Every structure is written in structure tokens, then in C-alpha cells.
């Protein structure tokens, strides 16, 4: 999922209160119309949720803003809890991989300087 094209433009996050939130809701409404899990629109829907969550992690979007919009889009699909669980698992795996890589690099650096 992380290698997919950006679905949520950074402008939407910057202008969240003015127009970004509405744009994100509109995108999610369109992407959630196709209920098939095998479609590219389903993957784009997951990607949009991933990017929204990633912006929260990076501090570009407040937790409250994200949780409010997630509450609004939860009515678009009945399988939202499952989709969010998938997205959060992917975020956690990416975080763990980054921690493991950082630890490995630090250990290798320490061994080289000993």
C-alpha cells in the first residue's frame, strides 16, 4: 500500500478546515461506492485512510480532525472497522520496520567505531 500513488494531496491537509475535509469526504464517498475488495477503488480507499493516518502521525493533522472525519465516513461502508484495522496494521508494520532498521544501523555504526 505504501508504494501506491498519493491519493490525498498535501494541500487538503494544509487547508483541512477550509476545504480539505470536504474534499477528503467527497473522495471517500466516491471510492466507497464500489463495495468489491478486489477493485482498484477499494485499494485507493485504503490508501486514502493510510495517508490520513500518516498525516496524523507526522503531526500535520490533529487527532480530533482525523477521528471526526473517520466517524463521518464510517457510514459509507459497513466494513470500515475491518478496513481501518488493515490500515493500522500496515502503519504499525512500517513503524516496526523503521525501528528495526534504525537499531541495526546504530549497532553497525557502533561496531565500526569500536
C-alpha positions as a printed Julia matrix, in Angstrom:
114×3 Matrix{Float64}:
   0.0    0.0    0.0
   2.79   2.46   0.79
   4.11   2.35  -2.79
   0.81   3.5   -4.3
   0.36   6.96  -5.75
  -0.66   9.72  -3.38
  -4.43   9.89  -3.11
  -4.69  12.72  -0.56
  -2.94  15.89  -1.76
  -0.92  17.78   0.85
  -3.0   20.87   0.03
  -6.05  19.15   1.5
  -4.24  18.68   4.79
  -2.94  22.26   4.83
  -6.44  23.61   4.16
  -8.29  20.99   6.21
 -10.8   23.29   7.87
 -11.49  25.42   4.78
 -11.82  22.82   2.06
  -9.6   19.79   2.68
 -12.03  17.97   4.93
 -14.81  18.34   2.36
 -12.53  17.17  -0.44
 -11.46  14.14   1.6
 -15.09  13.26   2.4
 -16.03  13.59  -1.26
 -13.12  11.36  -2.32
 -14.03   8.72   0.26
 -17.68   8.79  -0.78
 -16.72   8.18  -4.4
 -14.16   5.48  -3.55
 -16.55   3.65  -1.24
 -19.28   3.26  -3.87
 -17.61   0.12  -5.24
 -18.01  -2.45  -2.46
 -15.73  -5.06  -4.06
 -12.5   -5.77  -2.19
 -10.76  -6.69  -5.44
 -11.12  -3.31  -7.11
  -8.56  -0.56  -7.51
 -11.04   1.86  -5.92
 -11.0   -0.27  -2.76
  -7.2   -0.08  -2.67
  -7.39   3.67  -3.25
  -9.88   3.92  -0.38
  -7.43   2.08   1.88
  -4.63   4.33   0.6
  -6.64   7.45   1.45
  -7.17   6.19   5.01
  -3.49   5.27   5.27
  -2.42   8.74   4.15
  -4.87  10.42   6.53
  -3.45   8.37   9.41
   0.11   9.04   8.3
  -0.54  12.8    8.37
  -1.73  12.45  11.96
   1.42  10.52  12.89
   3.6   13.17  11.22
   1.77  15.92  13.12
   0.28  17.55  10.02
  -3.28  16.83  11.15
  -4.8   16.79  14.62
  -6.12  13.54  16.09
  -9.52  15.14  16.61
  -9.74  16.2   12.97
  -8.96  12.7   11.76
 -11.28  10.95  14.21
 -14.13  13.31  13.29
 -13.77  12.62   9.58
 -13.37   8.87  10.21
 -16.6    8.98  12.17
 -18.3   10.65   9.21
 -17.03   8.17   6.63
 -17.79   5.14   8.81
 -21.32   5.24   7.43
 -20.07   4.89   3.84
 -19.1    1.23   4.32
 -20.24  -1.35   6.82
 -16.8   -2.98   6.77
 -14.99   0.19   7.94
 -13.71  -1.41  11.19
 -12.01  -4.14   9.16
 -10.57  -1.67   6.66
  -9.22   0.54   9.46
  -7.73  -2.49  11.21
  -5.87  -3.36   7.99
  -4.61   0.21   7.6
  -3.45   0.45  11.22
  -1.65  -2.91  10.95
   0.22  -1.66   7.89
   1.17   1.54   9.73
   2.41  -0.49  12.7
   4.48  -2.79  10.46
   6.05   0.24   8.79
   6.85   1.74  12.19
   8.41  -1.52  13.41
  10.47  -1.87  10.24
  11.79   1.65  10.73
  12.71   0.89  14.36
  14.45  -2.35  13.38
  16.37  -0.58  10.61
  17.42   2.23  12.96
  18.56  -0.26  15.59
  20.53  -2.25  13.03
  22.23   0.85  11.63
  23.09   2.07  15.13
  24.61  -1.31  16.08
  26.61  -1.49  12.87
  27.87   2.05  13.4
  28.88   1.21  16.98
  30.74  -1.91  15.83
  32.63   0.03  13.2
  33.77   2.63  15.72
  34.82   0.18  18.44
